[in-house]
Coordinates of C-alpha atoms in Angstrom, one line a residue:
X3 CA -28.0 7.3 17.4
X4 CA -27.3 3.9 15.9
X5 CA -29.6 0.9 15.5
X6 CA -27.5 -2.2 15.3
X7 CA -28.2 -5.2 13.1
X8 CA -29.9 -8.1 14.8
X9 CA -27.7 -10.6 12.9
X10 CA -24.4 -10.6 11.0
X11 CA -24.9 -11.2 7.3
X12 CA -23.2 -14.3 5.9
X13 CA -21.3 -12.3 3.2
X14 CA -21.5 -10.7 -0.1
X15 CA -20.2 -13.1 -2.7
X16 CA -20.0 -13.0 -6.4
X17 CA -20.7 -16.3 -8.2
X18 CA -17.5 -16.0 -10.3
X19 CA -15.4 -15.6 -7.2
X20 CA -16.7 -18.6 -5.4
X21 CA -16.7 -20.7 -8.5
X22 CA -13.1 -19.8 -9.3
X23 CA -12.0 -20.5 -5.7
X24 CA -13.7 -23.9 -5.9
X25 CA -11.6 -24.7 -9.0
X26 CA -8.3 -23.6 -7.4
X27 CA -8.7 -25.1 -4.0
X28 CA -8.8 -28.9 -3.8
X29 CA -10.6 -28.9 -0.5
X30 CA -13.3 -26.5 -1.5
X31 CA -16.9 -27.6 -2.0
X32 CA -18.1 -27.8 -5.6
X33 CA -19.2 -24.5 -6.9
X34 CA -22.7 -25.9 -7.6
X35 CA -23.3 -26.2 -3.8
X36 CA -22.7 -22.4 -3.3
X37 CA -25.6 -20.0 -3.5
X38 CA -25.5 -17.5 -6.4
X39 CA -24.8 -13.9 -5.6
X40 CA -28.4 -13.0 -6.4
X41 CA -29.8 -15.8 -4.1
X42 CA -27.5 -14.7 -1.4
X43 CA -28.6 -11.1 -1.7
X44 CA -32.3 -12.1 -1.5
X45 CA -31.7 -14.2 1.6
X46 CA -29.8 -11.3 3.4
X47 CA -31.5 -8.2 2.2
X48 CA -35.0 -8.8 0.9
X49 CA -35.5 -5.1 0.3
X50 CA -32.1 -4.5 -1.2
X51 CA -31.2 -2.1 1.6
X52 CA -28.2 -2.7 3.9
X53 CA -28.4 0.5 6.0
X54 CA -29.8 3.9 6.3
X55 CA -27.6 6.8 7.4
X56 CA -29.4 10.1 8.0
X57 CA -31.5 10.5 4.9
X58 CA -29.2 8.3 2.7
X59 CA -30.2 4.7 1.8
X60 CA -27.2 2.4 1.4
X61 CA -28.0 -0.5 -0.9
X62 CA -26.6 -3.9 -1.8
X63 CA -25.4 -2.3 -5.1
X64 CA -23.5 0.4 -3.3
X65 CA -21.7 -2.2 -1.2
X66 CA -21.0 -4.4 -4.2
X67 CA -19.5 -1.4 -6.1
X68 CA -17.1 -0.9 -3.2
X69 CA -15.9 -4.4 -2.8
X70 CA -16.0 -5.9 -6.3
X71 CA -12.5 -4.5 -7.3
X72 CA -11.0 -6.1 -4.1
X73 CA -12.4 -9.6 -4.6
X74 CA -9.7 -11.1 -7.0
X75 CA -6.9 -10.2 -4.5
X76 CA -9.1 -11.5 -1.6
X77 CA -9.5 -14.8 -3.3
X78 CA -5.8 -15.0 -4.0
X79 CA -4.9 -14.3 -0.4
X80 CA -7.4 -16.8 1.1
X81 CA -6.2 -20.3 2.2
X82 CA -9.5 -22.1 1.3
X83 CA -13.1 -21.5 0.7
X84 CA -14.0 -21.1 4.4
X85 CA -11.3 -18.5 4.9
X86 CA -12.4 -16.7 1.7
X87 CA -16.0 -16.4 2.9
X88 CA -14.9 -15.2 6.4
X89 CA -12.7 -12.5 4.8
X90 CA -15.5 -11.6 2.5
X91 CA -17.9 -11.1 5.4
X92 CA -15.4 -8.8 7.1
X93 CA -14.8 -6.9 3.9
X94 CA -18.6 -6.4 3.5
X95 CA -19.0 -5.1 7.1
X96 CA -16.0 -2.7 6.6
X97 CA -17.5 -1.4 3.3
X98 CA -20.9 -0.8 4.9
X99 CA -19.3 1.1 7.8
X100 CA -17.2 3.2 5.4
X101 CA -20.3 4.1 3.4
X102 CA -22.1 5.1 6.6
X103 CA -19.2 7.1 7.8
X104 CA -19.0 8.9 4.5
X105 CA -22.6 10.1 4.9
X106 CA -21.9 11.3 8.5
X107 CA -18.7 13.1 7.4
X108 CA -20.5 15.0 4.6
X109 CA -23.2 16.0 7.0
X110 CA -20.6 17.3 9.4
X111 CA -19.1 19.5 6.7
X112 CA -22.5 20.9 5.7
X113 CA -23.4 21.8 9.3
X114 CA -21.3 24.9 8.8
X115 CA -23.3 27.0 6.3
X116 CA -20.2 29.1 5.5
X117 CA -18.4 26.1 4.0
X118 CA -18.9 25.6 0.3
X119 CA -17.1 23.7 -2.4
X120 CA -16.5 26.0 -5.4
X121 CA -18.3 25.0 -8.6
X122 CA -15.0 25.2 -10.4
X123 CA -13.7 22.4 -8.3
X124 CA -16.6 20.2 -9.2
X125 CA -16.3 21.2 -12.9
X126 CA -12.6 20.2 -12.8
X127 CA -13.4 16.7 -11.3
X128 CA -16.2 16.1 -13.9
X129 CA -13.8 17.1 -16.7
X130 CA -11.1 14.9 -15.4
X131 CA -13.5 11.9 -15.4
X132 CA -14.7 12.8 -18.9
X133 CA -11.0 12.9 -20.1
X134 CA -9.7 9.9 -18.3
X135 CA -12.6 7.4 -17.9
X136 CA -14.4 8.2 -21.1
X137 CA -11.5 9.4 -23.3
X138 CA -13.1 12.8 -23.8
X139 CA -16.2 11.2 -25.5
X140 CA -19.3 12.9 -24.1
X141 CA -21.6 10.3 -25.7
X142 CA -19.9 7.5 -23.7
X143 CA -20.2 9.6 -20.5
X144 CA -24.0 10.2 -21.1
X145 CA -24.4 6.5 -21.9
X146 CA -22.7 5.6 -18.6
X147 CA -25.1 8.0 -16.7
X148 CA -28.1 6.3 -18.4
X149 CA -26.8 2.9 -17.4
X150 CA -26.5 4.1 -13.8
X151 CA -29.9 5.8 -13.8
X152 CA -28.3 9.1 -12.9
X153 CA -28.7 12.6 -14.1
X154 CA -25.7 15.0 -14.7
X155 CA -26.9 16.9 -11.6
X156 CA -26.7 13.8 -9.5
X157 CA -23.3 12.9 -10.9
X158 CA -22.0 16.3 -10.0
X159 CA -23.4 15.9 -6.5
X160 CA -21.5 12.6 -6.2
X161 CA -18.3 14.4 -7.3
X162 CA -18.9 17.2 -4.8
X163 CA -19.3 14.7 -2.0
X164 CA -16.1 13.0 -3.0
X165 CA -14.3 16.3 -2.7
X166 CA -15.9 17.0 0.7
X167 CA -15.0 13.6 2.0
X168 CA -11.4 13.9 1.0
X169 CA -11.2 17.4 2.4
X170 CA -12.6 16.4 5.8
X171 CA -10.3 13.4 6.1
X172 CA -7.3 15.6 5.2
X173 CA -8.2 18.1 7.8
X174 CA -8.2 15.4 10.5
X175 CA -4.8 14.2 9.3
X176 CA -3.3 17.7 9.4
X177 CA -4.3 18.1 13.0
X178 CA -1.9 15.3 14.0
X179 CA 1.4 16.2 12.6
X180 CA 3.7 17.1 15.5
X181 CA 5.4 14.5 17.8
X182 CA 7.4 15.6 20.8
X183 CA 11.1 14.4 21.1
X184 CA 10.2 12.9 24.4
X185 CA 7.5 10.7 22.9
X186 CA 9.8 9.6 20.1
X187 CA 12.5 8.6 22.7
X188 CA 10.0 6.8 24.9
X189 CA 8.7 4.8 21.9
X190 CA 12.3 3.9 20.9
X191 CA 13.2 2.7 24.4
X192 CA 10.0 0.6 24.7
X193 CA 10.3 -1.0 21.2
X194 CA 14.0 -1.4 20.6
X195 CA 13.6 -4.9 19.3
X196 CA 11.7 -3.4 16.3
X197 CA 14.9 -1.7 15.3
X198 CA 17.2 -4.6 15.3
X199 CA 19.2 -4.7 12.1
X200 CA 21.1 -7.7 10.6
X201 CA 24.5 -7.3 9.1
X202 CA 24.1 -5.3 5.9
X203 CA 26.5 -4.3 3.1
X204 CA 25.8 -1.7 0.4
X205 CA 27.3 -3.7 -2.4
X206 CA 28.8 -2.9 -5.7
X207 CA 30.0 -5.8 -7.9
X208 CA 31.9 -6.3 -11.1
X209 CA 30.6 -9.4 -12.8
X210 CA 33.0 -10.8 -15.3
X211 CA 30.7 -13.4 -16.8
X212 CA 32.6 -16.1 -18.6
X213 CA 32.6 -15.9 -22.4
X214 CA 32.7 -19.0 -24.5
X215 CA 36.2 -20.5 -24.2
X216 CA 37.4 -17.9 -21.7
X217 CA 39.8 -19.6 -19.2
X218 CA 40.2 -19.1 -15.5
X219 CA 43.6 -17.6 -16.1
X220 CA 42.2 -15.0 -18.5
X221 CA 39.5 -14.0 -16.1
X222 CA 41.8 -13.7 -13.2
X223 CA 44.3 -11.6 -15.2
X224 CA 41.5 -9.2 -16.1
X225 CA 40.3 -9.0 -12.5
X226 CA 43.8 -8.2 -11.3
X227 CA 44.1 -5.5 -13.9
X228 CA 40.9 -3.9 -12.6
X229 CA 42.2 -4.1 -9.0
X230 CA 45.4 -2.4 -10.1
X231 CA 43.5 0.5 -11.6
X232 CA 41.4 0.7 -8.4
X233 CA 44.5 0.9 -6.2
X234 CA 45.8 3.6 -8.5
X235 CA 42.8 5.8 -7.5
X236 CA 40.1 5.1 -10.0
X237 CA 36.5 4.6 -8.7
X238 CA 35.0 1.2 -8.4
X239 CA 31.7 2.6 -9.9
X240 CA 33.5 3.8 -13.0
X241 CA 35.4 0.5 -13.5
X242 CA 32.1 -1.4 -13.1
X243 CA 30.5 0.7 -15.9
X244 CA 33.5 -0.2 -18.1
X245 CA 34.0 -3.9 -17.3
X246 CA 31.0 -5.5 -15.7
X247 CA 29.0 -7.9 -17.9
X248 CA 25.6 -7.8 -16.3
X249 CA 22.5 -5.6 -16.3
X250 CA 23.7 -3.4 -13.4
X251 CA 26.7 -2.2 -15.3
X252 CA 25.0 1.1 -16.2
X253 CA 24.5 1.7 -12.4
X254 CA 28.1 1.2 -11.6
X255 CA 27.4 -2.4 -10.4
X256 CA 25.2 -1.1 -7.6
X257 CA 23.2 -3.8 -5.8
X258 CA 22.1 -1.6 -2.9
X259 CA 21.8 -2.7 0.7
X260 CA 21.9 -6.5 1.1
X261 CA 21.7 -8.8 4.1
X262 CA 23.8 -12.0 4.5
X263 CA 20.7 -14.2 3.8
X264 CA 20.4 -12.5 0.3
X265 CA 23.8 -13.9 -0.9
X266 CA 24.9 -17.1 -2.4
X267 CA 27.2 -18.9 0.0
X268 CA 30.2 -18.2 -2.3
X269 CA 29.7 -14.5 -1.9
X270 CA 28.4 -14.1 1.7
X271 CA 31.8 -14.6 3.6
X272 CA 33.9 -12.4 1.2
X273 CA 31.2 -9.6 1.2
X274 CA 30.8 -9.5 5.0
X275 CA 34.5 -9.6 5.7
X276 CA 34.9 -6.3 3.9
X277 CA 35.0 -3.0 5.7
X278 CA 33.6 0.2 4.2
X279 CA 35.6 1.1 1.1
X280 CA 37.3 -2.3 0.7
X281 CA 37.3 -4.6 -2.3
X282 CA 37.4 -8.4 -2.3
X283 CA 40.0 -10.6 -4.0
X284 CA 38.8 -12.1 -7.3
X285 CA 36.1 -14.8 -6.7
X286 CA 36.4 -17.4 -9.4
X287 CA 33.4 -19.6 -10.1
X288 CA 32.4 -21.8 -13.1
X289 CA 30.1 -19.0 -14.4
X290 CA 32.7 -16.2 -14.2
X291 CA 34.9 -14.0 -11.9
X292 CA 33.6 -11.4 -9.5
X293 CA 34.9 -8.4 -7.6
X294 CA 32.9 -7.2 -4.6
X295 CA 33.1 -3.7 -3.2
X296 CA 31.6 -2.5 0.2
X297 CA 30.2 1.0 -0.5
X298 CA 29.1 1.1 3.1
X299 CA 28.5 -1.3 6.0
X300 CA 25.9 -1.7 8.8
X301 CA 26.7 -4.1 11.6
X302 CA 24.2 -6.3 13.4
X303 CA 22.5 -4.7 16.4
X304 CA 19.9 -2.2 17.5
X305 CA 20.0 0.9 15.3
X306 CA 20.7 4.1 17.2
X307 CA 17.9 6.5 17.8
X308 CA 19.2 9.2 15.4
X309 CA 19.0 6.7 12.5
X310 CA 15.4 5.7 13.2
X311 CA 14.0 9.0 14.5
X312 CA 12.1 9.9 11.3
X313 CA 10.8 6.3 11.0
X314 CA 9.4 6.5 14.6
X315 CA 7.9 9.9 14.0
X316 CA 6.0 8.5 11.0
X317 CA 4.7 5.6 13.1
X318 CA 3.6 7.9 15.9
X319 CA 1.9 10.4 13.5
X320 CA 0.0 7.5 11.9
X321 CA -1.1 6.1 15.3
X322 CA -2.2 9.6 16.4
X323 CA -4.1 10.1 13.2
X324 CA -5.8 6.8 13.4
X325 CA -6.8 7.4 17.1
X326 CA -8.0 10.9 16.4
X327 CA -10.0 9.9 13.3
X328 CA -11.6 7.0 15.2
X329 CA -12.7 9.2 18.1
X330 CA -14.0 11.7 15.5
X331 CA -16.0 9.1 13.7
X332 CA -17.3 7.6 17.0
X333 CA -18.7 11.1 17.8
X334 CA -20.3 11.4 14.4
X335 CA -21.9 8.0 14.8
X336 CA -23.2 8.8 18.2
X337 CA -24.8 12.0 17.0
X338 CA -26.1 10.7 13.7
X339 CA -29.0 8.5 12.7
X340 CA -27.9 5.1 11.5
X341 CA -29.9 1.9 11.1
X342 CA -28.4 -1.4 9.9
X343 CA -30.6 -4.1 8.3

């Protein structure tokens, strides 16, 4: 049973975030015109409560704790102050829903009295926190608990609930792990455009960067010596490790898979005229001389089903998992007590 909010909160904003955005965006209003975080909280939630789920009160502080680490990136991604505030409002609503769902999921776990989280699991999580967050210093850990107004028992309960939440989510994911071949083929036939591939070459390159005073003739002579050794049966990868004068020398001149748009014009035509296993003629430029080698080639077109089968399976498993989890959460919400303020 859910009681819906009678209005949508404006947003949860931190003063530093809005002020910083005002400085970086020329069109933004001056930061002095924006309400402070505290004022905004008072206007929205006079009692400091954003929702009640079962017997759990969800507070402004709970929501702020969830969204605060995300605010710098949110500000960076926003076009202007209005966009920032809209995104922030959506983030707030999402955080509140997640906190509510967390309570309902933990309740679902505890409905089965036979299910228990072993004390040793909680002990391990607490110890990990002590080692990683507080550098093994118990006095820092106790000081943190005092600052949060929590007892060790309450802290352990939080850790237990984190374990329960992760376990229940994982169980839902495990239930959606098999996709039939027919469904994979159907998805492929209905979404072929998603699997279009541009021309690609798996490129290796020997970069003979020009040393001071090195002439075109000297560079070309060296490149031809390398080509002669290649024709004699030596591997391009080994020759690149011996001769190339760039940072990829240790990797055998391997540049990985590259599309035509990734190349400088001087390299694109020679590279894409190569078939698998072919090497280019020396490419002489002011900065040096280059040899290109096609380790492998992909030609433009729709990738065959066998090449994308695993990719499609991952997509479908994710879709099935999302659908299953949403139906599961909707059931928990219908059967639980939730009131939004």
